[in-house]
mmCIF file of C-alpha atoms in Angstrom:
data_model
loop_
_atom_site.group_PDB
_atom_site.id
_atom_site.type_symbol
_atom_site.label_atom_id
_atom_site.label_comp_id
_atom_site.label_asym_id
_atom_site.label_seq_id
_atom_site.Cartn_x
_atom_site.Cartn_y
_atom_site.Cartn_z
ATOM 1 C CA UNK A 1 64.403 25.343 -15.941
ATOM 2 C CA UNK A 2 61.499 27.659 -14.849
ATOM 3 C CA UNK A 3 59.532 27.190 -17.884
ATOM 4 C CA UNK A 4 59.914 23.716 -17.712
ATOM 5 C CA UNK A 5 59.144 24.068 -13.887
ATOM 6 C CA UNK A 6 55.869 26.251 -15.053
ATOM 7 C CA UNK A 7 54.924 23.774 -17.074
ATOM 8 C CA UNK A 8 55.044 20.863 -14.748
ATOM 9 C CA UNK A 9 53.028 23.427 -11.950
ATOM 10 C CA UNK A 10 50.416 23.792 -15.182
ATOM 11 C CA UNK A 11 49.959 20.141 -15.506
ATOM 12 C CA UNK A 12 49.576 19.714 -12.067
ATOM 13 C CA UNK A 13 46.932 21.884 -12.023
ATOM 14 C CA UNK A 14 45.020 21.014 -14.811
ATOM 15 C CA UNK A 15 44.810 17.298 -13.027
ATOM 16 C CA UNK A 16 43.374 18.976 -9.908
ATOM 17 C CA UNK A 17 40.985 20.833 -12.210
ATOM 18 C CA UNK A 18 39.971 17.622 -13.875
ATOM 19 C CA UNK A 19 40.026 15.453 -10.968
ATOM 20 C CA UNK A 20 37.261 18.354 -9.135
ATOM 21 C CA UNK A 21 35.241 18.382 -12.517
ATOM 22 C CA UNK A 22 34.581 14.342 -11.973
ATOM 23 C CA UNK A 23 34.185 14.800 -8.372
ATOM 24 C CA UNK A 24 31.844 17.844 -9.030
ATOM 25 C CA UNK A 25 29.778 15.538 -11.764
ATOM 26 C CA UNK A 26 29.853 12.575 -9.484
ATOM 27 C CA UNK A 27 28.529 14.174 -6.962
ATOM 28 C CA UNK A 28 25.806 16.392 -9.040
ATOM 29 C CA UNK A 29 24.658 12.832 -10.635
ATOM 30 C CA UNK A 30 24.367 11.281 -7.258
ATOM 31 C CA UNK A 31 22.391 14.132 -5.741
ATOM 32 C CA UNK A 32 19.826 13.838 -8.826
ATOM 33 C CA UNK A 33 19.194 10.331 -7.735
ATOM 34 C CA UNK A 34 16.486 9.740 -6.340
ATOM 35 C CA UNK A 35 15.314 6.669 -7.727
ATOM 36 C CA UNK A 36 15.399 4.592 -4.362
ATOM 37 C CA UNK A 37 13.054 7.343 -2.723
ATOM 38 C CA UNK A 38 10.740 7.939 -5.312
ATOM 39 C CA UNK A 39 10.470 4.138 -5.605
ATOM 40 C CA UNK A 40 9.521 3.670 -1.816
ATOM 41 C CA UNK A 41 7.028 6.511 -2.106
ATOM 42 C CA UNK A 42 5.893 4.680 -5.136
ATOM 43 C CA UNK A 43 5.472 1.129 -3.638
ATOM 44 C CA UNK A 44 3.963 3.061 -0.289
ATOM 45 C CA UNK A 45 0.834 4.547 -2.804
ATOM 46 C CA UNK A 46 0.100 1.523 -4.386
ATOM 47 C CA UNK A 47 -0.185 -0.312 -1.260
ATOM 48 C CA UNK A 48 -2.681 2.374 0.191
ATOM 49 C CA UNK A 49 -4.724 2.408 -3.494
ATOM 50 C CA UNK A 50 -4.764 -1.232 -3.306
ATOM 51 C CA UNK A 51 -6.479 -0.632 0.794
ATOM 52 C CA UNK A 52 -9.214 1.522 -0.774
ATOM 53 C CA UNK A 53 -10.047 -1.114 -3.035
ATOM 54 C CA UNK A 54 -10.377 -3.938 -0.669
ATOM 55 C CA UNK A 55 -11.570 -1.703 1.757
ATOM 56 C CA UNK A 56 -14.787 -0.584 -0.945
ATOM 57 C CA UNK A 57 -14.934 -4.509 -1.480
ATOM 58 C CA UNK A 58 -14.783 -5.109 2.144
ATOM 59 C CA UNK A 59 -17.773 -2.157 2.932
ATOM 60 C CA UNK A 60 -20.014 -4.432 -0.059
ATOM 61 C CA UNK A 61 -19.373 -7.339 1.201
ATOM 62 C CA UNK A 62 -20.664 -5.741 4.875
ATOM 63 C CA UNK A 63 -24.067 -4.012 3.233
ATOM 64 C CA UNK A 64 -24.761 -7.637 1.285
ATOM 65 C CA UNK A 65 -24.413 -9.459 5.281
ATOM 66 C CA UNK A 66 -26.423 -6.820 6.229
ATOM 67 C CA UNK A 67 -29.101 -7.088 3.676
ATOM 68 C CA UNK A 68 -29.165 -10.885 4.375
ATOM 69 C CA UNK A 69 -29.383 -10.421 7.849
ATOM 70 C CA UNK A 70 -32.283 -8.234 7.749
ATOM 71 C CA UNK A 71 -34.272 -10.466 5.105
ATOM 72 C CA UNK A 72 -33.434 -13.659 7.620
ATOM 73 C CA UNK A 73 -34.832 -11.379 10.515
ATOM 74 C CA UNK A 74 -37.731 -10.356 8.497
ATOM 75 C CA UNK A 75 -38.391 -14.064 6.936
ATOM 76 C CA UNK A 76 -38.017 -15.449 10.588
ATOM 77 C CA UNK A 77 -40.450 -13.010 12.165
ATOM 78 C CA UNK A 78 -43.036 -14.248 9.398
ATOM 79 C CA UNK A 79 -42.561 -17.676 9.699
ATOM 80 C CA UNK A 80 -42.854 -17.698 13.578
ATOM 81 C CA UNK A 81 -45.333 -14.851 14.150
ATOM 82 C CA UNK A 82 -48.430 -17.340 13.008
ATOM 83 C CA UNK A 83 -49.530 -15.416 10.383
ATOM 84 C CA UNK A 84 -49.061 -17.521 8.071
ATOM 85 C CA UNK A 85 -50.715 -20.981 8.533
ATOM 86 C CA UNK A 86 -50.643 -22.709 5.019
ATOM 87 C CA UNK A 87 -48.371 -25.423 5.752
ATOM 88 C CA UNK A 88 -46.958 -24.844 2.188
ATOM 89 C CA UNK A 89 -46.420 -21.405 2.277
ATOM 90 C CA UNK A 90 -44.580 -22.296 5.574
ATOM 91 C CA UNK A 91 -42.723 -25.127 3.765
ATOM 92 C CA UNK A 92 -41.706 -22.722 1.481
ATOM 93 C CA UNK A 93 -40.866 -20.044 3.501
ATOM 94 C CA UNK A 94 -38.920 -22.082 5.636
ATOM 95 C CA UNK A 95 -36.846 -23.946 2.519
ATOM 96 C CA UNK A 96 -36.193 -20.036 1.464
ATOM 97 C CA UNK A 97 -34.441 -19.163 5.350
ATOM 98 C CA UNK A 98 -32.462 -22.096 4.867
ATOM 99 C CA UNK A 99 -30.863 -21.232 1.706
ATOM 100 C CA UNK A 100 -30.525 -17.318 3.267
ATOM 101 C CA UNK A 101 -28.693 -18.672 5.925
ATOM 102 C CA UNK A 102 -26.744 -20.409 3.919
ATOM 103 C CA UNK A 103 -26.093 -17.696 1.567
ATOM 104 C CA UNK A 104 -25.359 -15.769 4.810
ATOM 105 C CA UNK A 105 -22.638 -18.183 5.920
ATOM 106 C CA UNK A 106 -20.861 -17.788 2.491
ATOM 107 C CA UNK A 107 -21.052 -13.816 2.497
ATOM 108 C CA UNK A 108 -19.851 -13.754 6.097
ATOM 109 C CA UNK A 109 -16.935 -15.909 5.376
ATOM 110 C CA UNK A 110 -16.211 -13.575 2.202
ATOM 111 C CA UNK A 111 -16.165 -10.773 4.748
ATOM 112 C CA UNK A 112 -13.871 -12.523 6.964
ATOM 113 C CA UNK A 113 -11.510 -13.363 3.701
ATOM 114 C CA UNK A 114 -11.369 -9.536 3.145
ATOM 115 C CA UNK A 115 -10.886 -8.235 6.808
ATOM 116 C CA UNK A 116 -7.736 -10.368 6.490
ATOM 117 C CA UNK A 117 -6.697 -9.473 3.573
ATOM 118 C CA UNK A 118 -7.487 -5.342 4.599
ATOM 119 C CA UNK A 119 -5.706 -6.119 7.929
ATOM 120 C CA UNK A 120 -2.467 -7.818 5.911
ATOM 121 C CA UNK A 121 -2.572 -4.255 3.832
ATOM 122 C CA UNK A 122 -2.422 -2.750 6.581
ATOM 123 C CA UNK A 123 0.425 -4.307 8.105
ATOM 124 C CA UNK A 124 2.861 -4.100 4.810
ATOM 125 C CA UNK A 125 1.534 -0.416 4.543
ATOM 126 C CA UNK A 126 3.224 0.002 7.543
ATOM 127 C CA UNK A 127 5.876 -1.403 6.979
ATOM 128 C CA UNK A 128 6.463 0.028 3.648
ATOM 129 C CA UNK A 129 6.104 3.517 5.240
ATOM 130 C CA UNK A 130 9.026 2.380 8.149
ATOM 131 C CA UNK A 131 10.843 1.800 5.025
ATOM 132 C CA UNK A 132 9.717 4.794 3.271
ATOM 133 C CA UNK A 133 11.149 6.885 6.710
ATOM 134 C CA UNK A 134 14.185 5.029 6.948
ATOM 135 C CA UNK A 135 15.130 5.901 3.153
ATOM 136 C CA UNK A 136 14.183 9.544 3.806
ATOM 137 C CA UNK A 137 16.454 9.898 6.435
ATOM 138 C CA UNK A 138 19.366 8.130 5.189
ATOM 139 C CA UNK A 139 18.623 9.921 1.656
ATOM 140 C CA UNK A 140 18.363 13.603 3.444
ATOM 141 C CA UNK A 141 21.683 12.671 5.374
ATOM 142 C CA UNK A 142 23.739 11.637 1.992
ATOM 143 C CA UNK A 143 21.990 14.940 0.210
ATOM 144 C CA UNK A 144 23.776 16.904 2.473
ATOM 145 C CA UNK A 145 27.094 15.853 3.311
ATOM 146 C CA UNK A 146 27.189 15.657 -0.726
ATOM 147 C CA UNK A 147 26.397 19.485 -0.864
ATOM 148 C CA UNK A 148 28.906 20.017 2.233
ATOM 149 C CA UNK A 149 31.348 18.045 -0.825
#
């Protein structure tokens, strides 16, 4: 009866053995993962390359008002200084500060279009960092009560 006794212990122990060995794996495979983390970080850096862009599109678009601005200024100061008095000349230059202005209009509403869309960057950068935080912390809290397991 003791062997058979012995035996029965054995095979109890051998279940316990296997039964840590699948614990042990489970929790080695789910301390590895890291997916949801790296993903955040992931979505977090292509939202701030994405900001650069628009914000090097946004920094154009400011030099090209500014460039406008300056030739309206310049083309104004000419054409009401009374330097110039052929009437054509005048005609001309004042058909060409009409279509600057105009231009100017367009450009500045481009500008406006991508301050928007800089300032709507912003705000999911932000919030794609909160979420960034939040999956840090709940990711560094699981990482160790697994290696407490």
């Amino acid at each position: 009866m003791t062997v058979v006794r012995q035996l029965f212990d054995l095979l109890g122990i051998d279940w316990e053995i296997d039964q840590s060995t699948q614990s042990m794996v489970s929790v080695e495979t789910a301390l590895a993962d890291d997916r949801l983390l790296m993903e955040s970080r992931k979505a977090v850096q292509e939202a701030q390359d994405t900001l650069r862009q628009q914000e090097t599109e946004r920094l154009d678009l400011e030099l090209t008002v500014g460039t406008s601005q300056a030739k309206a200024k310049d083309l104004e100061g000419k054409l009401y200084s009374g330097t110039v008095r052929n009437p054509k000349e005048l005609e001309s230059m004042h058909l060409e500060l009409s279509l600057l202005r105009d231009q100017q209009k367009q450009e500045e509403e481009n500008l406006l279009n991508a301050l928007e869309v800089v300032d709507g960057i912003e705000r999911d950068i932000t919030s794609l960092e909160d979420t960034l935080d939040q999956t840090l912390t709940t990711w560094q809290t699981e990482h160790k009560r697994l290696l407490k397991e």
